[in-house]
PDB file of C-alpha atoms and ligand atoms in Angstrom:
ATOM      1  CA  UNK A  26      13.625 -15.774  21.536  1.00 53.00           C
ATOM      2  CA  UNK A  27      10.575 -16.947  19.601  1.00 61.00           C
ATOM      3  CA  UNK A  28      10.964 -18.416  16.135  1.00 92.00           C
ATOM      4  CA  UNK A  29      10.541 -16.518  12.880  1.00 98.00           C
ATOM      5  CA  UNK A  30       6.884 -16.913  11.782  1.00 98.00           C
ATOM      6  CA  UNK A  31       6.065 -18.602   8.491  1.00 98.00           C
ATOM      7  CA  UNK A  32       3.661 -17.020   6.026  1.00 98.00           C
ATOM      8  CA  UNK A  33       1.529 -19.273   3.819  1.00 98.00           C
ATOM      9  CA  UNK A  34       1.563 -18.286   0.147  1.00 98.00           C
ATOM     10  CA  UNK A  35      -1.380 -18.619  -2.270  1.00 98.00           C
ATOM     11  CA  UNK A  36       0.100 -21.883  -3.636  1.00 98.00           C
ATOM     12  CA  UNK A  37       0.200 -23.483  -0.159  1.00 98.00           C
ATOM     13  CA  UNK A  38       3.978 -23.160   0.330  1.00 98.00           C
ATOM     14  CA  UNK A  39       5.356 -21.368   3.371  1.00 98.00           C
ATOM     15  CA  UNK A  40       8.051 -18.693   3.595  1.00 98.00           C
ATOM     16  CA  UNK A  41       9.864 -17.360   6.687  1.00 98.00           C
ATOM     17  CA  UNK A  42       8.702 -13.776   7.251  1.00 99.00           C
ATOM     18  CA  UNK A  43      12.271 -12.649   8.019  1.00 99.00           C
ATOM     19  CA  UNK A  44      15.177 -13.404   5.710  1.00 99.00           C
ATOM     20  CA  UNK A  45      18.608 -12.127   4.697  1.00 99.00           C
ATOM     21  CA  UNK A  46      19.159 -10.000   1.551  1.00 98.00           C
ATOM     22  CA  UNK A  47      22.434 -10.122  -0.373  1.00 98.00           C
ATOM     23  CA  UNK A  48      22.087  -7.157  -2.777  1.00 98.00           C
ATOM     24  CA  UNK A  49      25.392  -5.227  -2.947  1.00 98.00           C
ATOM     25  CA  UNK A  50      27.338  -7.907  -1.086  1.00 98.00           C
ATOM     26  CA  UNK A  51      30.520  -8.504  -3.077  1.00 98.00           C
ATOM     27  CA  UNK A  52      30.746 -12.052  -4.446  1.00 98.00           C
ATOM     28  CA  UNK A  53      33.952 -12.587  -2.423  1.00 98.00           C
ATOM     29  CA  UNK A  54      32.115 -11.738   0.810  1.00 98.00           C
ATOM     30  CA  UNK A  55      28.808 -13.459   0.071  1.00 98.00           C
ATOM     31  CA  UNK A  56      29.490 -17.084   1.066  1.00 98.00           C
ATOM     32  CA  UNK A  57      30.789 -15.998   4.477  1.00 98.00           C
ATOM     33  CA  UNK A  58      27.896 -13.542   5.021  1.00 98.00           C
ATOM     34  CA  UNK A  59      25.340 -16.238   4.143  1.00 98.00           C
ATOM     35  CA  UNK A  60      27.051 -18.797   6.384  1.00 98.00           C
ATOM     36  CA  UNK A  61      27.085 -16.260   9.237  1.00 98.00           C
ATOM     37  CA  UNK A  62      23.396 -15.419   8.679  1.00 98.00           C
ATOM     38  CA  UNK A  63      22.453 -19.102   8.753  1.00 98.00           C
ATOM     39  CA  UNK A  64      24.523 -19.537  11.914  1.00 98.00           C
ATOM     40  CA  UNK A  65      22.533 -16.715  13.561  1.00 98.00           C
ATOM     41  CA  UNK A  66      19.299 -18.466  12.586  1.00 98.00           C
ATOM     42  CA  UNK A  67      18.139 -16.956   9.274  1.00 98.00           C
ATOM     43  CA  UNK A  68      16.574 -19.606   7.007  1.00 98.00           C
ATOM     44  CA  UNK A  69      15.608 -17.434   4.026  1.00 98.00           C
ATOM     45  CA  UNK A  70      18.048 -15.865   1.551  1.00 99.00           C
ATOM     46  CA  UNK A  71      17.052 -13.323  -1.111  1.00 99.00           C
ATOM     47  CA  UNK A  72      19.382 -13.077  -4.128  1.00 98.00           C
ATOM     48  CA  UNK A  73      19.034 -12.315  -7.859  1.00 98.00           C
ATOM     49  CA  UNK A  74      20.810 -13.007 -11.127  1.00 98.00           C
ATOM     50  CA  UNK A  75      21.579  -9.259 -11.249  1.00 98.00           C
ATOM     51  CA  UNK A  76      23.445  -9.364  -7.906  1.00 98.00           C
ATOM     52  CA  UNK A  77      26.151 -11.602  -9.392  1.00 98.00           C
ATOM     53  CA  UNK A  78      26.476 -13.702  -6.237  1.00 98.00           C
ATOM     54  CA  UNK A  79      24.184 -16.727  -6.702  1.00 98.00           C
ATOM     55  CA  UNK A  80      27.172 -19.099  -6.848  1.00 98.00           C
ATOM     56  CA  UNK A  81      28.444 -17.792  -3.511  1.00 98.00           C
ATOM     57  CA  UNK A  82      24.955 -18.000  -1.956  1.00 98.00           C
ATOM     58  CA  UNK A  83      24.961 -21.720  -2.805  1.00 98.00           C
ATOM     59  CA  UNK A  84      28.474 -22.080  -1.371  1.00 98.00           C
ATOM     60  CA  UNK A  85      27.464 -20.357   1.867  1.00 98.00           C
ATOM     61  CA  UNK A  86      24.444 -22.616   2.303  1.00 98.00           C
ATOM     62  CA  UNK A  87      26.527 -25.757   1.699  1.00 98.00           C
ATOM     63  CA  UNK A  88      29.267 -24.495   4.067  1.00 98.00           C
ATOM     64  CA  UNK A  89      26.671 -24.034   6.836  1.00 98.00           C
ATOM     65  CA  UNK A  90      25.954 -27.772   6.968  1.00 97.00           C
ATOM     66  CA  UNK A  91      22.216 -26.987   7.069  1.00 98.00           C
ATOM     67  CA  UNK A  92      20.019 -29.093   4.767  1.00 98.00           C
ATOM     68  CA  UNK A  93      19.209 -27.303   1.539  1.00 98.00           C
ATOM     69  CA  UNK A  94      15.520 -28.128   2.148  1.00 98.00           C
ATOM     70  CA  UNK A  95      15.617 -26.159   5.400  1.00 98.00           C
ATOM     71  CA  UNK A  96      16.620 -22.883   3.707  1.00 98.00           C
ATOM     72  CA  UNK A  97      14.172 -20.827   1.619  1.00 98.00           C
ATOM     73  CA  UNK A  98      16.051 -19.490  -1.422  1.00 99.00           C
ATOM     74  CA  UNK A  99      14.727 -16.766  -3.748  1.00 99.00           C
ATOM     75  CA  UNK A 100      16.301 -15.577  -6.986  1.00 99.00           C
ATOM     76  CA  UNK A 101      15.117 -13.253  -9.761  1.00 98.00           C
ATOM     77  CA  UNK A 102      15.256 -13.092 -13.540  1.00 98.00           C
ATOM     78  CA  UNK A 103      17.715 -10.558 -14.941  1.00 98.00           C
ATOM     79  CA  UNK A 104      16.266  -7.602 -16.876  1.00 98.00           C
ATOM     80  CA  UNK A 105      18.164  -8.455 -20.049  1.00 97.00           C
ATOM     81  CA  UNK A 106      16.613 -11.931 -20.252  1.00 98.00           C
ATOM     82  CA  UNK A 107      12.825 -11.457 -20.477  1.00 98.00           C
ATOM     83  CA  UNK A 108      12.413 -13.182 -23.848  1.00 98.00           C
ATOM     84  CA  UNK A 109      11.043 -16.685 -23.085  1.00 98.00           C
ATOM     85  CA  UNK A 110      14.030 -18.601 -24.508  1.00 98.00           C
ATOM     86  CA  UNK A 111      16.489 -16.314 -22.713  1.00 98.00           C
ATOM     87  CA  UNK A 112      14.532 -16.722 -19.480  1.00 98.00           C
ATOM     88  CA  UNK A 113      14.598 -20.521 -19.825  1.00 98.00           C
ATOM     89  CA  UNK A 114      18.380 -20.513 -20.272  1.00 98.00           C
ATOM     90  CA  UNK A 115      18.869 -18.000 -17.468  1.00 98.00           C
ATOM     91  CA  UNK A 116      16.860 -20.147 -15.068  1.00 98.00           C
ATOM     92  CA  UNK A 117      19.042 -23.177 -15.849  1.00 98.00           C
ATOM     93  CA  UNK A 118      22.104 -21.011 -15.130  1.00 98.00           C
ATOM     94  CA  UNK A 119      20.602 -19.802 -11.845  1.00 98.00           C
ATOM     95  CA  UNK A 120      20.085 -23.407 -10.692  1.00 98.00           C
ATOM     96  CA  UNK A 121      23.557 -24.477 -11.782  1.00 98.00           C
ATOM     97  CA  UNK A 122      25.229 -21.422 -10.187  1.00 98.00           C
ATOM     98  CA  UNK A 123      23.390 -21.998  -6.926  1.00 98.00           C
ATOM     99  CA  UNK A 124      24.180 -25.715  -7.234  1.00 98.00           C
ATOM    100  CA  UNK A 125      20.565 -26.682  -6.468  1.00 98.00           C
ATOM    101  CA  UNK A 126      17.914 -28.466  -8.496  1.00 98.00           C
ATOM    102  CA  UNK A 127      15.162 -26.079  -7.397  1.00 99.00           C
ATOM    103  CA  UNK A 128      14.605 -22.614  -5.965  1.00 99.00           C
ATOM    104  CA  UNK A 129      11.886 -21.935  -3.443  1.00 99.00           C
ATOM    105  CA  UNK A 130      10.822 -18.740  -5.192  1.00 99.00           C
ATOM    106  CA  UNK A 131      11.674 -17.194  -8.562  1.00 99.00           C
ATOM    107  CA  UNK A 132      10.650 -13.646  -9.488  1.00 99.00           C
ATOM    108  CA  UNK A 133      10.525 -11.349 -12.493  1.00 98.00           C
ATOM    109  CA  UNK A 134      12.854  -8.653 -11.114  1.00 98.00           C
ATOM    110  CA  UNK A 135      11.297  -5.622 -12.901  1.00 98.00           C
ATOM    111  CA  UNK A 136       8.245  -5.365 -15.174  1.00 98.00           C
ATOM    112  CA  UNK A 137      10.054  -3.140 -17.750  1.00 98.00           C
ATOM    113  CA  UNK A 138       6.779  -1.983 -19.369  1.00 97.00           C
ATOM    114  CA  UNK A 139       8.645   0.190 -21.879  1.00 97.00           C
ATOM    115  CA  UNK A 140      10.853  -2.662 -23.139  1.00 97.00           C
ATOM    116  CA  UNK A 141      10.048  -5.956 -24.922  1.00 97.00           C
ATOM    117  CA  UNK A 142       6.914  -4.295 -26.410  1.00 96.00           C
ATOM    118  CA  UNK A 143       5.599  -4.117 -22.858  1.00 96.00           C
ATOM    119  CA  UNK A 144       5.181  -7.891 -22.894  1.00 97.00           C
ATOM    120  CA  UNK A 145       5.897  -9.092 -19.370  1.00 98.00           C
ATOM    121  CA  UNK A 146       2.974 -11.521 -19.833  1.00 98.00           C
ATOM    122  CA  UNK A 147       5.042 -13.937 -21.962  1.00 98.00           C
ATOM    123  CA  UNK A 148       7.798 -13.717 -19.370  1.00 98.00           C
ATOM    124  CA  UNK A 149       5.314 -14.598 -16.630  1.00 98.00           C
ATOM    125  CA  UNK A 150       4.013 -17.559 -18.657  1.00 98.00           C
ATOM    126  CA  UNK A 151       7.621 -18.770 -18.881  1.00 98.00           C
ATOM    127  CA  UNK A 152       7.921 -18.642 -15.090  1.00 98.00           C
ATOM    128  CA  UNK A 153       4.690 -20.702 -14.964  1.00 98.00           C
ATOM    129  CA  UNK A 154       6.616 -23.461 -16.802  1.00 98.00           C
ATOM    130  CA  UNK A 155       9.310 -23.445 -14.078  1.00 98.00           C
ATOM    131  CA  UNK A 156       6.558 -23.759 -11.476  1.00 98.00           C
ATOM    132  CA  UNK A 157       4.779 -26.538 -13.383  1.00 98.00           C
ATOM    133  CA  UNK A 158       7.941 -28.683 -13.517  1.00 98.00           C
ATOM    134  CA  UNK A 159       8.646 -27.907  -9.826  1.00 98.00           C
ATOM    135  CA  UNK A 160      12.053 -26.321 -10.385  1.00 98.00           C
ATOM    136  CA  UNK A 161      10.531 -23.152  -8.889  1.00 99.00           C
ATOM    137  CA  UNK A 162       8.374 -24.197  -5.939  1.00 98.00           C
ATOM    138  CA  UNK A 163       6.723 -20.735  -6.010  1.00 99.00           C
ATOM    139  CA  UNK A 164       6.790 -17.900  -8.537  1.00 99.00           C
ATOM    140  CA  UNK A 165       6.215 -14.205  -8.105  1.00 99.00           C
ATOM    141  CA  UNK A 166       7.052 -10.730  -9.318  1.00 99.00           C
ATOM    142  CA  UNK A 167       8.980  -7.713  -8.134  1.00 98.00           C
ATOM    143  CA  UNK A 168       8.362  -4.005  -8.655  1.00 98.00           C
ATOM    144  CA  UNK A 169       4.955  -4.652 -10.266  1.00 98.00           C
ATOM    145  CA  UNK A 170       2.457  -1.798 -10.079  1.00 98.00           C
ATOM    146  CA  UNK A 171      -1.308  -2.384  -9.707  1.00 98.00           C
ATOM    147  CA  UNK A 172      -1.969  -2.143 -13.459  1.00 98.00           C
ATOM    148  CA  UNK A 173       0.777  -4.698 -14.153  1.00 98.00           C
ATOM    149  CA  UNK A 174      -0.803  -7.103 -11.660  1.00 98.00           C
ATOM    150  CA  UNK A 175      -4.259  -6.515 -13.162  1.00 98.00           C
ATOM    151  CA  UNK A 176      -2.885  -7.415 -16.565  1.00 98.00           C
ATOM    152  CA  UNK A 177      -1.431 -10.702 -15.287  1.00 98.00           C
ATOM    153  CA  UNK A 178      -4.793 -11.468 -13.645  1.00 98.00           C
ATOM    154  CA  UNK A 179      -6.632 -10.857 -16.924  1.00 98.00           C
ATOM    155  CA  UNK A 180      -4.244 -12.706 -19.225  1.00 98.00           C
ATOM    156  CA  UNK A 181      -2.706 -15.592 -17.248  1.00 98.00           C
ATOM    157  CA  UNK A 182      -3.731 -18.459 -14.966  1.00 95.00           C
ATOM    158  CA  UNK A 183      -1.374 -18.008 -12.016  1.00 98.00           C
ATOM    159  CA  UNK A 184      -1.589 -15.271  -9.381  1.00 98.00           C
ATOM    160  CA  UNK A 185       1.943 -14.269  -8.266  1.00 99.00           C
ATOM    161  CA  UNK A 186       2.700 -15.646  -4.800  1.00 99.00           C
ATOM    162  CA  UNK A 187       4.539 -12.450  -3.836  1.00 99.00           C
ATOM    163  CA  UNK A 188       5.256  -8.955  -5.118  1.00 99.00           C
ATOM    164  CA  UNK A 189       8.631  -7.671  -3.895  1.00 99.00           C
ATOM    165  CA  UNK A 190       8.440  -3.853  -3.815  1.00 99.00           C
ATOM    166  CA  UNK A 191      10.127  -0.892  -2.164  1.00 99.00           C
ATOM    167  CA  UNK A 192       8.511  -0.317   1.252  1.00 99.00           C
ATOM    168  CA  UNK A 193       9.848   1.561   4.290  1.00 98.00           C
ATOM    169  CA  UNK A 194       8.532   4.304   6.581  1.00 99.00           C
ATOM    170  CA  UNK A 195       9.273   7.091   4.050  1.00 99.00           C
ATOM    171  CA  UNK A 196       7.615   5.170   1.198  1.00 99.00           C
ATOM    172  CA  UNK A 197       4.825   2.918   2.430  1.00 98.00           C
ATOM    173  CA  UNK A 198       3.601   2.048  -1.096  1.00 98.00           C
ATOM    174  CA  UNK A 199       0.067   1.447   0.218  1.00 98.00           C
ATOM    175  CA  UNK A 200      -1.865   1.113  -3.048  1.00 98.00           C
ATOM    176  CA  UNK A 201       0.321  -1.753  -4.276  1.00 98.00           C
ATOM    177  CA  UNK A 202       0.286  -3.436  -0.828  1.00 98.00           C
ATOM    178  CA  UNK A 203      -3.520  -3.138  -0.673  1.00 98.00           C
ATOM    179  CA  UNK A 204      -3.963  -4.685  -4.105  1.00 98.00           C
ATOM    180  CA  UNK A 205      -1.803  -7.591  -2.923  1.00 98.00           C
ATOM    181  CA  UNK A 206      -3.816  -8.015   0.269  1.00 98.00           C
ATOM    182  CA  UNK A 207      -7.032  -8.129  -1.727  1.00 98.00           C
ATOM    183  CA  UNK A 208      -5.736 -10.674  -4.237  1.00 98.00           C
ATOM    184  CA  UNK A 209      -3.679 -13.159  -2.198  1.00 98.00           C
ATOM    185  CA  UNK A 210      -0.291 -11.679  -3.142  1.00 99.00           C
ATOM    186  CA  UNK A 211       2.084 -11.323  -0.172  1.00 99.00           C
ATOM    187  CA  UNK A 212       4.164  -8.142  -0.100  1.00 99.00           C
ATOM    188  CA  UNK A 213       7.915  -8.448   0.331  1.00 99.00           C
ATOM    189  CA  UNK A 214       9.392  -5.091   1.420  1.00 99.00           C
ATOM    190  CA  UNK A 215      12.745  -4.307  -0.182  1.00 98.00           C
ATOM    191  CA  UNK A 216      15.161  -1.796   1.360  1.00 98.00           C
ATOM    192  CA  UNK A 217      13.115  -2.203   4.572  1.00 98.00           C
ATOM    193  CA  UNK A 218      15.269   0.318   6.477  1.00 98.00           C
ATOM    194  CA  UNK A 219      15.765   2.453   3.317  1.00 98.00           C
ATOM    195  CA  UNK A 220      19.448   1.469   3.353  1.00 98.00           C
ATOM    196  CA  UNK A 221      19.575   3.013   6.862  1.00 98.00           C
ATOM    197  CA  UNK A 222      18.161   6.445   5.799  1.00 98.00           C
ATOM    198  CA  UNK A 223      15.205   6.150   8.213  1.00 98.00           C
ATOM    199  CA  UNK A 224      17.241   5.211  11.286  1.00 98.00           C
ATOM    200  CA  UNK A 225      17.919   8.780  12.472  1.00 98.00           C
ATOM    201  CA  UNK A 226      14.317   9.884  12.130  1.00 98.00           C
ATOM    202  CA  UNK A 227      13.229  11.476  15.464  1.00 98.00           C
ATOM    203  CA  UNK A 228       9.939   9.518  15.556  1.00 98.00           C
ATOM    204  CA  UNK A 229      11.801   6.248  15.088  1.00 98.00           C
ATOM    205  CA  UNK A 230      14.542   7.060  17.604  1.00 98.00           C
ATOM    206  CA  UNK A 231      11.935   8.149  20.207  1.00 98.00           C
ATOM    207  CA  UNK A 232       9.934   4.929  19.810  1.00 98.00           C
ATOM    208  CA  UNK A 233      13.197   2.932  19.930  1.00 98.00           C
ATOM    209  CA  UNK A 234      14.123   4.563  23.254  1.00 98.00           C
ATOM    210  CA  UNK A 235      10.657   3.846  24.665  1.00 98.00           C
ATOM    211  CA  UNK A 236      10.740   0.139  23.775  1.00 98.00           C
ATOM    212  CA  UNK A 237      14.482  -0.191  24.508  1.00 98.00           C
ATOM    213  CA  UNK A 238      15.299  -1.513  21.042  1.00 98.00           C
ATOM    214  CA  UNK A 239      17.450  -0.141  18.219  1.00 98.00           C
ATOM    215  CA  UNK A 240      15.932   2.030  15.451  1.00 99.00           C
ATOM    216  CA  UNK A 241      16.522  -0.786  12.929  1.00 99.00           C
ATOM    217  CA  UNK A 242      14.688  -3.281  15.160  1.00 98.00           C
ATOM    218  CA  UNK A 243      11.740  -0.877  15.492  1.00 99.00           C
ATOM    219  CA  UNK A 244      11.460  -0.339  11.743  1.00 99.00           C
ATOM    220  CA  UNK A 245      11.794  -4.046  10.955  1.00 99.00           C
ATOM    221  CA  UNK A 246       9.215  -4.879  13.654  1.00 98.00           C
ATOM    222  CA  UNK A 247       6.840  -2.311  12.058  1.00 99.00           C
ATOM    223  CA  UNK A 248       7.069  -4.280   8.795  1.00 98.00           C
ATOM    224  CA  UNK A 249       6.535  -7.594  10.606  1.00 98.00           C
ATOM    225  CA  UNK A 250       3.407  -6.344  12.413  1.00 98.00           C
ATOM    226  CA  UNK A 251       2.039  -5.012   9.092  1.00 98.00           C
ATOM    227  CA  UNK A 252       2.368  -8.567   7.742  1.00 98.00           C
ATOM    228  CA  UNK A 253       5.055  -7.954   5.113  1.00 98.00           C
ATOM    229  CA  UNK A 254       8.127 -10.116   4.519  1.00 99.00           C
ATOM    230  CA  UNK A 255      11.548  -8.470   5.078  1.00 99.00           C
ATOM    231  CA  UNK A 256      15.173  -9.434   4.367  1.00 99.00           C
ATOM    232  CA  UNK A 257      17.488  -6.685   5.614  1.00 98.00           C
ATOM    233  CA  UNK A 258      21.010  -6.762   4.198  1.00 98.00           C
ATOM    234  CA  UNK A 259      24.107  -6.386   6.340  1.00 98.00           C
ATOM    235  CA  UNK A 260      27.696  -7.536   6.138  1.00 98.00           C
ATOM    236  CA  UNK A 261      28.198  -6.621   9.808  1.00 98.00           C
ATOM    237  CA  UNK A 262      27.660  -9.664  12.074  1.00 98.00           C
ATOM    238  CA  UNK A 263      26.432  -7.562  15.040  1.00 98.00           C
ATOM    239  CA  UNK A 264      23.782  -5.938  12.803  1.00 98.00           C
ATOM    240  CA  UNK A 265      22.813  -9.289  11.291  1.00 98.00           C
ATOM    241  CA  UNK A 266      22.205 -10.487  14.861  1.00 98.00           C
ATOM    242  CA  UNK A 267      20.347  -7.284  15.819  1.00 98.00           C
ATOM    243  CA  UNK A 268      18.097  -7.518  12.753  1.00 98.00           C
ATOM    244  CA  UNK A 269      17.199 -11.097  13.667  1.00 98.00           C
ATOM    245  CA  UNK A 270      15.960 -10.162  17.158  1.00 98.00           C
ATOM    246  CA  UNK A 271      12.469  -8.948  16.320  1.00 98.00           C
ATOM    247  CA  UNK A 272      10.239 -11.434  18.059  1.00 98.00           C
ATOM    248  CA  UNK A 273      10.626 -10.639  21.759  1.00 97.00           C
ATOM    249  CA  UNK A 274       8.776  -7.304  21.694  1.00 98.00           C
ATOM    250  CA  UNK A 275       5.727  -5.646  20.147  1.00 98.00           C
ATOM    251  CA  UNK A 276       4.944  -2.145  19.001  1.00 98.00           C
ATOM    252  CA  UNK A 277       1.668  -0.552  20.123  1.00 98.00           C
ATOM    253  CA  UNK A 278      -0.880   0.201  17.394  1.00 98.00           C
ATOM    254  CA  UNK A 279      -0.194   3.907  18.029  1.00 98.00           C
ATOM    255  CA  UNK A 280       3.542   3.361  17.297  1.00 98.00           C
ATOM    256  CA  UNK A 281       2.649   1.553  14.073  1.00 98.00           C
ATOM    257  CA  UNK A 282       0.397   4.457  13.043  1.00 98.00           C
ATOM    258  CA  UNK A 283       3.044   7.064  13.848  1.00 98.00           C
ATOM    259  CA  UNK A 284       5.668   5.257  11.788  1.00 99.00           C
ATOM    260  CA  UNK A 285       3.239   4.766   8.882  1.00 98.00           C
ATOM    261  CA  UNK A 286       2.505   8.520   9.013  1.00 98.00           C
ATOM    262  CA  UNK A 287       6.151   9.233   8.085  1.00 98.00           C
ATOM    263  CA  UNK A 288       5.218   8.261   4.503  1.00 98.00           C
ATOM    264  CA  UNK A 289       6.331  10.920   2.000  1.00 98.00           C
ATOM    265  CA  UNK A 290       4.596   9.388  -1.003  1.00 98.00           C
ATOM    266  CA  UNK A 291       6.615   9.477  -4.232  1.00 98.00           C
ATOM    267  CA  UNK A 292       9.156  11.846  -2.603  1.00 98.00           C
ATOM    268  CA  UNK A 293      10.154   8.991  -0.302  1.00 98.00           C
ATOM    269  CA  UNK A 294      10.884   6.519  -3.093  1.00 98.00           C
ATOM    270  CA  UNK A 295      14.635   5.745  -3.258  1.00 98.00           C
ATOM    271  CA  UNK A 296      14.676   3.389  -6.251  1.00 98.00           C
ATOM    272  CA  UNK A 297      13.547   3.904  -9.826  1.00 97.00           C
ATOM    273  CA  UNK A 298       9.849   4.153 -10.686  1.00 98.00           C
ATOM    274  CA  UNK A 299       8.706   0.754 -12.050  1.00 98.00           C
ATOM    275  CA  UNK A 300       6.679   2.385 -14.844  1.00 97.00           C
ATOM    276  CA  UNK A 301       9.783   4.084 -16.205  1.00 96.00           C
ATOM    277  CA  UNK A 302      12.685   1.837 -15.213  1.00 96.00           C
ATOM    278  CA  UNK A 303      14.109   0.523 -18.465  1.00 93.00           C
ATOM    279  CA  UNK A 304      17.583  -0.856 -17.833  1.00 84.00           C
ATOM    280  CA  UNK A 305      17.903  -4.173 -19.607  1.00 82.00           C
TER     281      UNK A 305
HETATM  282  N1  NAP B   9      13.617  -6.430  -5.932  1.00 83.24           N
HETATM  283  C1  NAP B   9      14.323  -5.331  -5.965  1.00 83.24           C
HETATM  284  O1  NAP B   9      14.287  -4.554  -6.934  1.00 83.24           O
HETATM  285  C2  NAP B   9      15.207  -5.012  -4.803  1.00 83.24           C
HETATM  286  C3  NAP B   9      15.830  -3.757  -4.692  1.00 83.24           C
HETATM  287  C4  NAP B   9      16.624  -3.498  -3.569  1.00 83.24           C
HETATM  288  C5  NAP B   9      16.783  -4.480  -2.590  1.00 83.24           C
HETATM  289  N2  NAP B   9      16.185  -5.713  -2.738  1.00 83.24           N
HETATM  290  C6  NAP B   9      16.332  -6.782  -1.711  1.00 83.24           C
HETATM  291  O2  NAP B   9      16.100  -6.226  -0.421  1.00 83.24           O
HETATM  292  C7  NAP B   9      17.240  -6.480   0.413  1.00 83.24           C
HETATM  293  C8  NAP B   9      17.408  -5.385   1.444  1.00 83.24           C
HETATM  294  O3  NAP B   9      17.445  -4.104   0.825  1.00 83.24           O
HETATM  295  P1  NAP B   9      18.766  -3.205   0.732  1.00 83.24           P
HETATM  296  O4  NAP B   9      19.944  -4.081   0.791  1.00 83.24           O
HETATM  297  O5  NAP B   9      18.616  -2.302  -0.420  1.00 83.24           O
HETATM  298  O6  NAP B   9      18.681  -2.245   1.994  1.00 83.24           O
HETATM  299  P2  NAP B   9      18.371  -2.362   3.564  1.00 83.24           P
HETATM  300  O7  NAP B   9      18.299  -3.773   4.005  1.00 83.24           O
HETATM  301  O8  NAP B   9      17.204  -1.448   3.834  1.00 83.24           O
HETATM  302  O9  NAP B   9      19.657  -1.635   4.189  1.00 83.24           O
HETATM  303  C9  NAP B   9      20.949  -2.174   4.058  1.00 83.24           C
HETATM  304  C10 NAP B   9      21.956  -1.110   4.575  1.00 83.24           C
HETATM  305  O10 NAP B   9      21.672  -0.790   5.947  1.00 83.24           O
HETATM  306  C11 NAP B   9      22.804  -1.099   6.766  1.00 83.24           C
HETATM  307  N3  NAP B   9      22.269  -1.771   7.960  1.00 83.24           N
HETATM  308  C12 NAP B   9      21.737  -3.019   8.033  1.00 83.24           C
HETATM  309  N4  NAP B   9      21.326  -3.298   9.277  1.00 83.24           N
HETATM  310  C13 NAP B   9      21.592  -2.207  10.020  1.00 83.24           C
HETATM  311  C14 NAP B   9      21.408  -1.899  11.390  1.00 83.24           C
HETATM  312  N5  NAP B   9      20.874  -2.776  12.241  1.00 83.24           N
HETATM  313  N6  NAP B   9      21.800  -0.671  11.833  1.00 83.24           N
HETATM  314  C15 NAP B   9      22.350   0.234  10.975  1.00 83.24           C
HETATM  315  N7  NAP B   9      22.547  -0.006   9.664  1.00 83.24           N
HETATM  316  C16 NAP B   9      22.182  -1.217   9.187  1.00 83.24           C
HETATM  317  C17 NAP B   9      23.704  -2.004   5.945  1.00 83.24           C
HETATM  318  O11 NAP B   9      25.065  -1.768   6.257  1.00 83.24           O
HETATM  319  P3  NAP B   9      26.208  -2.927   6.393  1.00 83.24           P
HETATM  320  O12 NAP B   9      25.949  -3.967   5.353  1.00 83.24           O
HETATM  321  O13 NAP B   9      27.469  -2.143   6.153  1.00 83.24           O
HETATM  322  O14 NAP B   9      26.104  -3.465   7.800  1.00 83.24           O
HETATM  323  C18 NAP B   9      23.381  -1.561   4.511  1.00 83.24           C
HETATM  324  O15 NAP B   9      24.158  -0.414   4.190  1.00 83.24           O
HETATM  325  C19 NAP B   9      18.396  -6.566  -0.612  1.00 83.24           C
HETATM  326  O16 NAP B   9      19.571  -7.134  -0.066  1.00 83.24           O
HETATM  327  C20 NAP B   9      17.745  -7.384  -1.685  1.00 83.24           C
HETATM  328  O17 NAP B   9      17.699  -8.750  -1.316  1.00 83.24           O
HETATM  329  C21 NAP B   9      15.400  -5.980  -3.824  1.00 83.24           C
END
């Protein structure tokens, strides 16, 4: 099996295009899931303060025996902590919970434009501090819409390295992806298999039969060939293995087009709308 490709970010750092997500993994199960994922070959873990399992992510990485420097670790600022001083304290807690002196990537989890007087710019400038002192090797955002990204471009000095947004065949989120492509911001696709809701789709199952792969492998390969980063979540070792085996086959351009055509626009969105989401 060929290796997971690296993608070069706008700050020169590289990130494995395939990782392992730990949203909704219970803290008690997280260290073992992370250790298992690393054993399979994953070298990129996506967590967040909000997931409540950063400590166990750190434990799993240490238990694997793999050098910390060989694993790409992302975490995200909690919604309740956007004020600069809160964000500074929260970042210290993230590092101490993980048990590391740096993260590879730190994100603003949600823009929350209706909270904090709509001021995600000060929050972003606080993340710039973490980048400047090298405790966050790269910084980025999550769930930012085009107008939020335009505002950062107008009012700050650093272009986010990534924007982590909902993307899957029922919600391809093209306008935000295209803005990223045009401005050096790599798209990370969250809920890449829509928490398994796309796996029974007849187009996906037909393509899967043709290429002799599982529906999940086809959907994840679609993301990979579109150039996005993915980190499917699973607590099931056989699925973790399956989701890692994406680099020994290719989809035809016509397959890619057919899957992209499953887009349902806003009807396909499973998560909250970033313009309205306001849970601090
Ligand atoms: N930034 C954000 O706001 C945001 C929001 C959501 C997610 N995320 C990130 O994105 C990651 C992935 O998204 P997600 O966890 O929402 O959903 P997902 O990866 O699209 O789907 C996970 C679900 O699909 C099942 N599954 C996994 N592999 C499968 C396979 N090969 N066949 C059948 N079912 C399979 C899992 O079940 P089992 O675990 O039972 O095997 C789990 O129920 C998260 O873990 C998190 O890191 C970020």
